[in-house]
JSON list of C-alpha atoms in Angstrom, two decimals:
[
{"chain": "H", "resi": 8, "resn": "MET", "atom": "CA", "xyz": [11.92, 15.45, -28.17]},
{"chain": "H", "resi": 9, "resn": "ASP", "atom": "CA", "xyz": [10.06, 12.96, -30.27]},
{"chain": "H", "resi": 10, "resn": "LEU", "atom": "CA", "xyz": [6.27, 13.32, -28.37]},
{"chain": "H", "resi": 11, "resn": "PRO", "atom": "CA", "xyz": [4.05, 10.30, -28.09]},
{"chain": "H", "resi": 12, "resn": "ALA", "atom": "CA", "xyz": [0.49, 10.31, -30.69]},
{"chain": "H", "resi": 13, "resn": "GLU", "atom": "CA", "xyz": [-1.70, 11.16, -27.75]},
{"chain": "H", "resi": 14, "resn": "ILE", "atom": "CA", "xyz": [-0.03, 14.37, -26.08]},
{"chain": "H", "resi": 15, "resn": "LYS", "atom": "CA", "xyz": [0.64, 15.35, -29.53]},
{"chain": "H", "resi": 16, "resn": "SER", "atom": "CA", "xyz": [-2.60, 15.59, -30.38]},
{"chain": "H", "resi": 17, "resn": "SER", "atom": "CA", "xyz": [-4.19, 16.52, -26.45]},
{"chain": "H", "resi": 18, "resn": "ASP", "atom": "CA", "xyz": [-4.86, 19.79, -25.47]},
{"chain": "H", "resi": 19, "resn": "THR", "atom": "CA", "xyz": [-3.64, 21.55, -22.60]},
{"chain": "H", "resi": 20, "resn": "PRO", "atom": "CA", "xyz": [-3.24, 21.37, -20.45]},
{"chain": "H", "resi": 21, "resn": "CYS", "atom": "CA", "xyz": [-4.57, 17.98, -19.53]},
{"chain": "H", "resi": 22, "resn": "GLN", "atom": "CA", "xyz": [-3.69, 14.90, -17.76]},
{"chain": "H", "resi": 23, "resn": "LEU", "atom": "CA", "xyz": [-2.74, 11.46, -20.01]},
{"chain": "H", "resi": 24, "resn": "LEU", "atom": "CA", "xyz": [-2.30, 7.74, -18.46]},
{"chain": "H", "resi": 25, "resn": "LEU", "atom": "CA", "xyz": [0.47, 6.45, -21.12]},
{"chain": "H", "resi": 26, "resn": "PRO", "atom": "CA", "xyz": [0.07, 2.45, -20.27]},
{"chain": "H", "resi": 27, "resn": "ARG", "atom": "CA", "xyz": [2.72, 1.62, -22.85]},
{"chain": "H", "resi": 28, "resn": "ARG", "atom": "CA", "xyz": [5.19, 3.92, -21.12]},
{"chain": "H", "resi": 29, "resn": "PHE", "atom": "CA", "xyz": [4.77, 2.54, -17.40]},
{"chain": "H", "resi": 30, "resn": "THR", "atom": "CA", "xyz": [4.77, -0.73, -18.38]},
{"chain": "H", "resi": 31, "resn": "ASP", "atom": "CA", "xyz": [8.01, 0.14, -20.85]},
{"chain": "H", "resi": 32, "resn": "ARG", "atom": "CA", "xyz": [9.92, 1.83, -17.72]},
{"chain": "H", "resi": 33, "resn": "VAL", "atom": "CA", "xyz": [8.65, -1.33, -15.06]},
{"chain": "H", "resi": 34, "resn": "LEU", "atom": "CA", "xyz": [10.48, -3.69, -17.61]},
{"chain": "H", "resi": 35, "resn": "LYS", "atom": "CA", "xyz": [13.67, -1.22, -17.57]},
{"chain": "H", "resi": 36, "resn": "VAL", "atom": "CA", "xyz": [13.62, -0.71, -13.97]},
{"chain": "H", "resi": 37, "resn": "ARG", "atom": "CA", "xyz": [13.10, -4.73, -13.37]},
{"chain": "H", "resi": 38, "resn": "GLN", "atom": "CA", "xyz": [16.03, -5.41, -15.93]},
{"chain": "H", "resi": 39, "resn": "ALA", "atom": "CA", "xyz": [18.34, -2.65, -13.81]},
{"chain": "H", "resi": 40, "resn": "LEU", "atom": "CA", "xyz": [17.08, -4.58, -10.60]},
{"chain": "H", "resi": 41, "resn": "ALA", "atom": "CA", "xyz": [18.08, -8.18, -12.26]},
{"chain": "H", "resi": 42, "resn": "PRO", "atom": "CA", "xyz": [21.70, -8.51, -9.95]},
{"chain": "H", "resi": 43, "resn": "LEU", "atom": "CA", "xyz": [19.76, -8.22, -7.10]},
{"chain": "H", "resi": 44, "resn": "ARG", "atom": "CA", "xyz": [18.19, -11.49, -5.81]},
{"chain": "H", "resi": 45, "resn": "ASP", "atom": "CA", "xyz": [14.31, -11.05, -5.03]},
{"chain": "H", "resi": 46, "resn": "VAL", "atom": "CA", "xyz": [13.32, -7.86, -5.28]},
{"chain": "H", "resi": 47, "resn": "THR", "atom": "CA", "xyz": [9.64, -6.98, -5.64]},
{"chain": "H", "resi": 48, "resn": "LEU", "atom": "CA", "xyz": [8.67, -3.92, -7.42]},
{"chain": "H", "resi": 49, "resn": "ALA", "atom": "CA", "xyz": [5.42, -2.28, -5.85]},
{"chain": "H", "resi": 50, "resn": "HIS", "atom": "CA", "xyz": [2.42, 0.12, -6.95]},
{"chain": "H", "resi": 51, "resn": "SER", "atom": "CA", "xyz": [1.69, 2.45, -4.96]},
{"chain": "H", "resi": 52, "resn": "ILE", "atom": "CA", "xyz": [-2.35, 2.80, -5.22]},
{"chain": "H", "resi": 53, "resn": "LYS", "atom": "CA", "xyz": [-2.50, 6.32, -3.57]},
{"chain": "H", "resi": 54, "resn": "THR", "atom": "CA", "xyz": [-0.38, 7.54, -5.80]},
{"chain": "H", "resi": 55, "resn": "CYS", "atom": "CA", "xyz": [-1.94, 6.46, -8.92]},
{"chain": "H", "resi": 56, "resn": "PRO", "atom": "CA", "xyz": [-5.18, 4.71, -8.16]},
{"chain": "H", "resi": 57, "resn": "GLU", "atom": "CA", "xyz": [-6.24, 4.38, -12.29]},
{"chain": "H", "resi": 58, "resn": "PRO", "atom": "CA", "xyz": [-7.56, 1.66, -13.05]},
{"chain": "H", "resi": 59, "resn": "SER", "atom": "CA", "xyz": [-5.87, 0.75, -16.33]},
{"chain": "H", "resi": 60, "resn": "LEU", "atom": "CA", "xyz": [-2.35, 1.29, -14.51]},
{"chain": "H", "resi": 61, "resn": "LEU", "atom": "CA", "xyz": [-3.33, -0.71, -11.66]},
{"chain": "H", "resi": 62, "resn": "LYS", "atom": "CA", "xyz": [-3.89, -3.59, -14.36]},
{"chain": "H", "resi": 63, "resn": "ALA", "atom": "CA", "xyz": [-1.09, -3.10, -16.00]},
{"chain": "H", "resi": 64, "resn": "ALA", "atom": "CA", "xyz": [0.82, -3.77, -12.64]},
{"chain": "H", "resi": 65, "resn": "ALA", "atom": "CA", "xyz": [-0.91, -6.42, -11.90]},
{"chain": "H", "resi": 66, "resn": "ASP", "atom": "CA", "xyz": [-0.50, -7.64, -15.03]},
{"chain": "H", "resi": 67, "resn": "LEU", "atom": "CA", "xyz": [3.48, -7.36, -14.74]},
{"chain": "H", "resi": 68, "resn": "GLY", "atom": "CA", "xyz": [3.42, -9.08, -11.27]},
{"chain": "H", "resi": 69, "resn": "MET", "atom": "CA", "xyz": [4.13, -6.31, -9.26]},
{"chain": "H", "resi": 70, "resn": "VAL", "atom": "CA", "xyz": [2.86, -6.16, -5.78]},
{"chain": "H", "resi": 71, "resn": "ALA", "atom": "CA", "xyz": [0.35, -3.54, -4.99]},
{"chain": "H", "resi": 72, "resn": "GLU", "atom": "CA", "xyz": [0.81, -1.39, -1.99]},
{"chain": "H", "resi": 73, "resn": "ALA", "atom": "CA", "xyz": [-2.14, 0.07, 0.29]},
{"chain": "H", "resi": 74, "resn": "ILE", "atom": "CA", "xyz": [-2.55, 2.16, 2.41]},
{"chain": "H", "resi": 75, "resn": "THR", "atom": "CA", "xyz": [-6.41, 1.89, 3.66]},
{"chain": "H", "resi": 76, "resn": "GLN", "atom": "CA", "xyz": [-9.14, -1.17, 3.08]},
{"chain": "H", "resi": 77, "resn": "ASP", "atom": "CA", "xyz": [-10.74, 0.95, 0.54]},
{"chain": "H", "resi": 78, "resn": "GLU", "atom": "CA", "xyz": [-7.75, 0.41, -1.22]},
{"chain": "H", "resi": 79, "resn": "LEU", "atom": "CA", "xyz": [-7.11, -2.87, -0.95]},
{"chain": "H", "resi": 80, "resn": "ALA", "atom": "CA", "xyz": [-9.99, -3.35, -2.29]},
{"chain": "H", "resi": 81, "resn": "THR", "atom": "CA", "xyz": [-9.57, -1.33, -5.59]},
{"chain": "H", "resi": 82, "resn": "ALA", "atom": "CA", "xyz": [-6.41, -3.10, -6.14]},
{"chain": "H", "resi": 83, "resn": "ILE", "atom": "CA", "xyz": [-8.13, -6.46, -6.23]},
{"chain": "H", "resi": 84, "resn": "GLU", "atom": "CA", "xyz": [-10.75, -5.65, -8.42]},
{"chain": "H", "resi": 85, "resn": "HIS", "atom": "CA", "xyz": [-8.16, -3.96, -10.90]},
{"chain": "H", "resi": 86, "resn": "GLY", "atom": "CA", "xyz": [-6.52, -7.53, -11.10]},
{"chain": "H", "resi": 87, "resn": "PHE", "atom": "CA", "xyz": [-4.25, -8.07, -7.85]},
{"chain": "H", "resi": 88, "resn": "SER", "atom": "CA", "xyz": [-4.65, -11.20, -5.69]},
{"chain": "H", "resi": 89, "resn": "ALA", "atom": "CA", "xyz": [-4.43, -10.81, -2.16]},
{"chain": "H", "resi": 90, "resn": "ARG", "atom": "CA", "xyz": [-1.42, -12.58, -2.18]},
{"chain": "H", "resi": 91, "resn": "ASN", "atom": "CA", "xyz": [0.33, -9.79, -4.35]},
{"chain": "H", "resi": 92, "resn": "ALA", "atom": "CA", "xyz": [-1.11, -7.12, -1.99]},
{"chain": "H", "resi": 93, "resn": "MET", "atom": "CA", "xyz": [0.36, -5.45, 1.18]},
{"chain": "H", "resi": 94, "resn": "LEU", "atom": "CA", "xyz": [-0.73, -2.72, 3.57]},
{"chain": "H", "resi": 95, "resn": "ASN", "atom": "CA", "xyz": [1.27, -0.22, 5.30]},
{"chain": "H", "resi": 96, "resn": "GLY", "atom": "CA", "xyz": [0.76, 3.22, 6.48]},
{"chain": "H", "resi": 97, "resn": "PRO", "atom": "CA", "xyz": [-1.17, 4.63, 9.63]},
{"chain": "H", "resi": 98, "resn": "ALA", "atom": "CA", "xyz": [-4.71, 4.03, 8.44]},
{"chain": "H", "resi": 99, "resn": "LYS", "atom": "CA", "xyz": [-4.21, -0.11, 6.90]},
{"chain": "H", "resi": 100, "resn": "TRP", "atom": "CA", "xyz": [-7.32, -1.25, 9.17]},
{"chain": "H", "resi": 101, "resn": "TRP", "atom": "CA", "xyz": [-9.79, 1.74, 8.21]},
{"chain": "H", "resi": 102, "resn": "PRO", "atom": "CA", "xyz": [-12.38, 1.01, 7.67]},
{"chain": "H", "resi": 103, "resn": "GLU", "atom": "CA", "xyz": [-12.86, -1.46, 9.60]},
{"chain": "H", "resi": 104, "resn": "ARG", "atom": "CA", "xyz": [-13.15, -5.36, 8.10]},
{"chain": "H", "resi": 105, "resn": "GLN", "atom": "CA", "xyz": [-14.13, -8.10, 9.58]},
{"chain": "H", "resi": 106, "resn": "SER", "atom": "CA", "xyz": [-11.12, -10.21, 7.74]},
{"chain": "H", "resi": 107, "resn": "VAL", "atom": "CA", "xyz": [-8.21, -9.42, 5.95]},
{"chain": "H", "resi": 108, "resn": "THR", "atom": "CA", "xyz": [-5.98, -11.18, 3.56]},
{"chain": "H", "resi": 109, "resn": "CYS", "atom": "CA", "xyz": [-2.69, -10.56, 2.03]},
{"chain": "H", "resi": 110, "resn": "ASP", "atom": "CA", "xyz": [0.94, -10.84, 1.33]},
{"chain": "H", "resi": 111, "resn": "ALA", "atom": "CA", "xyz": [2.23, -8.23, 4.36]},
{"chain": "H", "resi": 112, "resn": "PHE", "atom": "CA", "xyz": [1.46, -5.73, 6.49]},
{"chain": "H", "resi": 113, "resn": "PHE", "atom": "CA", "xyz": [4.03, -2.94, 7.84]},
{"chain": "H", "resi": 114, "resn": "ALA", "atom": "CA", "xyz": [3.10, -2.48, 12.08]},
{"chain": "H", "resi": 115, "resn": "ASP", "atom": "CA", "xyz": [5.09, 0.70, 13.10]},
{"chain": "H", "resi": 116, "resn": "SER", "atom": "CA", "xyz": [4.92, -0.14, 17.04]},
{"chain": "H", "resi": 117, "resn": "VAL", "atom": "CA", "xyz": [4.69, -2.53, 19.44]},
{"chain": "H", "resi": 118, "resn": "ARG", "atom": "CA", "xyz": [1.58, -1.05, 20.40]},
{"chain": "H", "resi": 119, "resn": "GLU", "atom": "CA", "xyz": [0.02, -1.56, 16.86]},
{"chain": "H", "resi": 120, "resn": "LEU", "atom": "CA", "xyz": [0.65, -5.45, 17.44]},
{"chain": "H", "resi": 121, "resn": "GLU", "atom": "CA", "xyz": [-1.08, -5.07, 20.32]},
{"chain": "H", "resi": 122, "resn": "LEU", "atom": "CA", "xyz": [-3.74, -3.26, 18.74]},
{"chain": "H", "resi": 123, "resn": "VAL", "atom": "CA", "xyz": [-3.74, -6.21, 16.07]},
{"chain": "H", "resi": 124, "resn": "ASP", "atom": "CA", "xyz": [-3.68, -8.98, 18.62]},
{"chain": "H", "resi": 125, "resn": "GLU", "atom": "CA", "xyz": [-7.16, -7.29, 20.75]},
{"chain": "H", "resi": 126, "resn": "MET", "atom": "CA", "xyz": [-8.90, -7.32, 17.16]},
{"chain": "H", "resi": 127, "resn": "LEU", "atom": "CA", "xyz": [-8.21, -10.36, 16.91]},
{"chain": "H", "resi": 128, "resn": "ASP", "atom": "CA", "xyz": [-9.23, -11.94, 20.09]},
{"chain": "H", "resi": 129, "resn": "ASN", "atom": "CA", "xyz": [-12.51, -9.85, 19.57]},
{"chain": "H", "resi": 130, "resn": "GLY", "atom": "CA", "xyz": [-13.07, -11.86, 16.26]},
{"chain": "H", "resi": 131, "resn": "PHE", "atom": "CA", "xyz": [-11.31, -10.36, 13.04]},
{"chain": "H", "resi": 132, "resn": "GLU", "atom": "CA", "xyz": [-9.36, -12.67, 10.74]},
{"chain": "H", "resi": 133, "resn": "LEU", "atom": "CA", "xyz": [-6.33, -11.90, 9.32]},
{"chain": "H", "resi": 134, "resn": "ASP", "atom": "CA", "xyz": [-4.29, -13.83, 6.65]},
{"chain": "H", "resi": 135, "resn": "ILE", "atom": "CA", "xyz": [-1.20, -12.72, 5.76]},
{"chain": "H", "resi": 136, "resn": "ARG", "atom": "CA", "xyz": [2.65, -14.18, 5.26]},
{"chain": "H", "resi": 137, "resn": "VAL", "atom": "CA", "xyz": [4.53, -11.38, 6.09]},
{"chain": "H", "resi": 138, "resn": "VAL", "atom": "CA", "xyz": [4.42, -9.17, 9.10]},
{"chain": "H", "resi": 139, "resn": "ALA", "atom": "CA", "xyz": [7.29, -6.23, 8.74]},
{"chain": "H", "resi": 140, "resn": "PHE", "atom": "CA", "xyz": [8.58, -4.37, 11.45]},
{"chain": "H", "resi": 141, "resn": "GLY", "atom": "CA", "xyz": [9.83, -0.70, 12.53]},
{"chain": "H", "resi": 142, "resn": "SER", "atom": "CA", "xyz": [9.97, 0.64, 15.66]},
{"chain": "H", "resi": 143, "resn": "LEU", "atom": "CA", "xyz": [10.22, 4.75, 15.98]},
{"chain": "H", "resi": 144, "resn": "PRO", "atom": "CA", "xyz": [11.89, 6.57, 19.45]},
{"chain": "H", "resi": 145, "resn": "ALA", "atom": "CA", "xyz": [9.55, 7.65, 21.70]},
{"chain": "H", "resi": 146, "resn": "GLY", "atom": "CA", "xyz": [8.45, 11.48, 20.83]},
{"chain": "H", "resi": 147, "resn": "SER", "atom": "CA", "xyz": [9.08, 11.03, 17.47]},
{"chain": "H", "resi": 148, "resn": "ARG", "atom": "CA", "xyz": [7.71, 10.93, 13.61]},
{"chain": "H", "resi": 149, "resn": "ALA", "atom": "CA", "xyz": [7.60, 8.73, 11.33]},
{"chain": "H", "resi": 150, "resn": "ALA", "atom": "CA", "xyz": [9.12, 10.58, 7.70]},
{"chain": "H", "resi": 151, "resn": "SER", "atom": "CA", "xyz": [5.48, 10.73, 6.84]},
{"chain": "H", "resi": 152, "resn": "GLY", "atom": "CA", "xyz": [4.74, 13.45, 9.69]},
{"chain": "H", "resi": 153, "resn": "CYS", "atom": "CA", "xyz": [2.38, 11.06, 11.27]},
{"chain": "H", "resi": 154, "resn": "PRO", "atom": "CA", "xyz": [2.74, 9.90, 14.73]},
{"chain": "H", "resi": 155, "resn": "PRO", "atom": "CA", "xyz": [3.68, 6.31, 15.69]},
{"chain": "H", "resi": 156, "resn": "VAL", "atom": "CA", "xyz": [-0.21, 4.39, 15.83]},
{"chain": "H", "resi": 157, "resn": "THR", "atom": "CA", "xyz": [-3.28, 5.05, 18.42]},
{"chain": "H", "resi": 158, "resn": "SER", "atom": "CA", "xyz": [-6.45, 3.52, 18.60]},
{"chain": "H", "resi": 159, "resn": "HIS", "atom": "CA", "xyz": [-7.76, 5.60, 15.46]},
{"chain": "H", "resi": 160, "resn": "THR", "atom": "CA", "xyz": [-5.88, 4.44, 12.79]},
{"chain": "H", "resi": 161, "resn": "ALA", "atom": "CA", "xyz": [-5.32, 1.26, 14.10]},
{"chain": "H", "resi": 162, "resn": "ARG", "atom": "CA", "xyz": [-9.20, 0.36, 14.17]},
{"chain": "H", "resi": 163, "resn": "GLY", "atom": "CA", "xyz": [-10.90, 3.43, 12.57]},
{"chain": "H", "resi": 164, "resn": "GLY", "atom": "CA", "xyz": [-12.38, 3.80, 15.74]},
{"chain": "H", "resi": 165, "resn": "GLU", "atom": "CA", "xyz": [-12.99, 7.22, 17.33]},
{"chain": "H", "resi": 166, "resn": "ALA", "atom": "CA", "xyz": [-9.77, 9.38, 17.34]},
{"chain": "H", "resi": 167, "resn": "SER", "atom": "CA", "xyz": [-7.27, 8.87, 20.80]},
{"chain": "H", "resi": 168, "resn": "GLN", "atom": "CA", "xyz": [-5.62, 12.09, 21.99]},
{"chain": "H", "resi": 169, "resn": "GLU", "atom": "CA", "xyz": [-2.34, 10.20, 22.84]},
{"chain": "H", "resi": 170, "resn": "ALA", "atom": "CA", "xyz": [0.15, 9.02, 20.78]},
{"chain": "H", "resi": 171, "resn": "HIS", "atom": "CA", "xyz": [1.18, 5.34, 21.99]},
{"chain": "H", "resi": 172, "resn": "ARG", "atom": "CA", "xyz": [4.61, 5.13, 22.95]},
{"chain": "H", "resi": 173, "resn": "THR", "atom": "CA", "xyz": [6.80, 2.95, 21.03]},
{"chain": "H", "resi": 174, "resn": "THR", "atom": "CA", "xyz": [9.83, 0.89, 21.61]}
]
């Protein structure tokens, strides 16, 4: 196997970031998905917040997938536009901000949508294009193992003792 020079010259164990290889792989995935229409590739900020790869992902036209407000800010700081970002997961509204701009957010329950509505009534500004919605049966957990949204996860406030029922 022919290893890149960066690997041959490094001590082990070590972590190497290979932006060229990342770019090559994204381009291969994009080519493989070309027959499908309107496919958007996203980069998970949680999975790899490395600035050089964030910049590469933004330069490749990928969308930033953030699970917190701080991750969204990091993505924007490293080349993504707010319009090329989505919020996902139970901590997407944390830490609390006065306003949020992004392309999309994923809501996991009717209760989360109600909490967003309450936040808007209290002066929160939300500039989005898409709201994606998924709902779990009452008493079930998401694939992440997290219960449906609570007041704490939607607002970043004190933890609620009860998970709100989803419909």
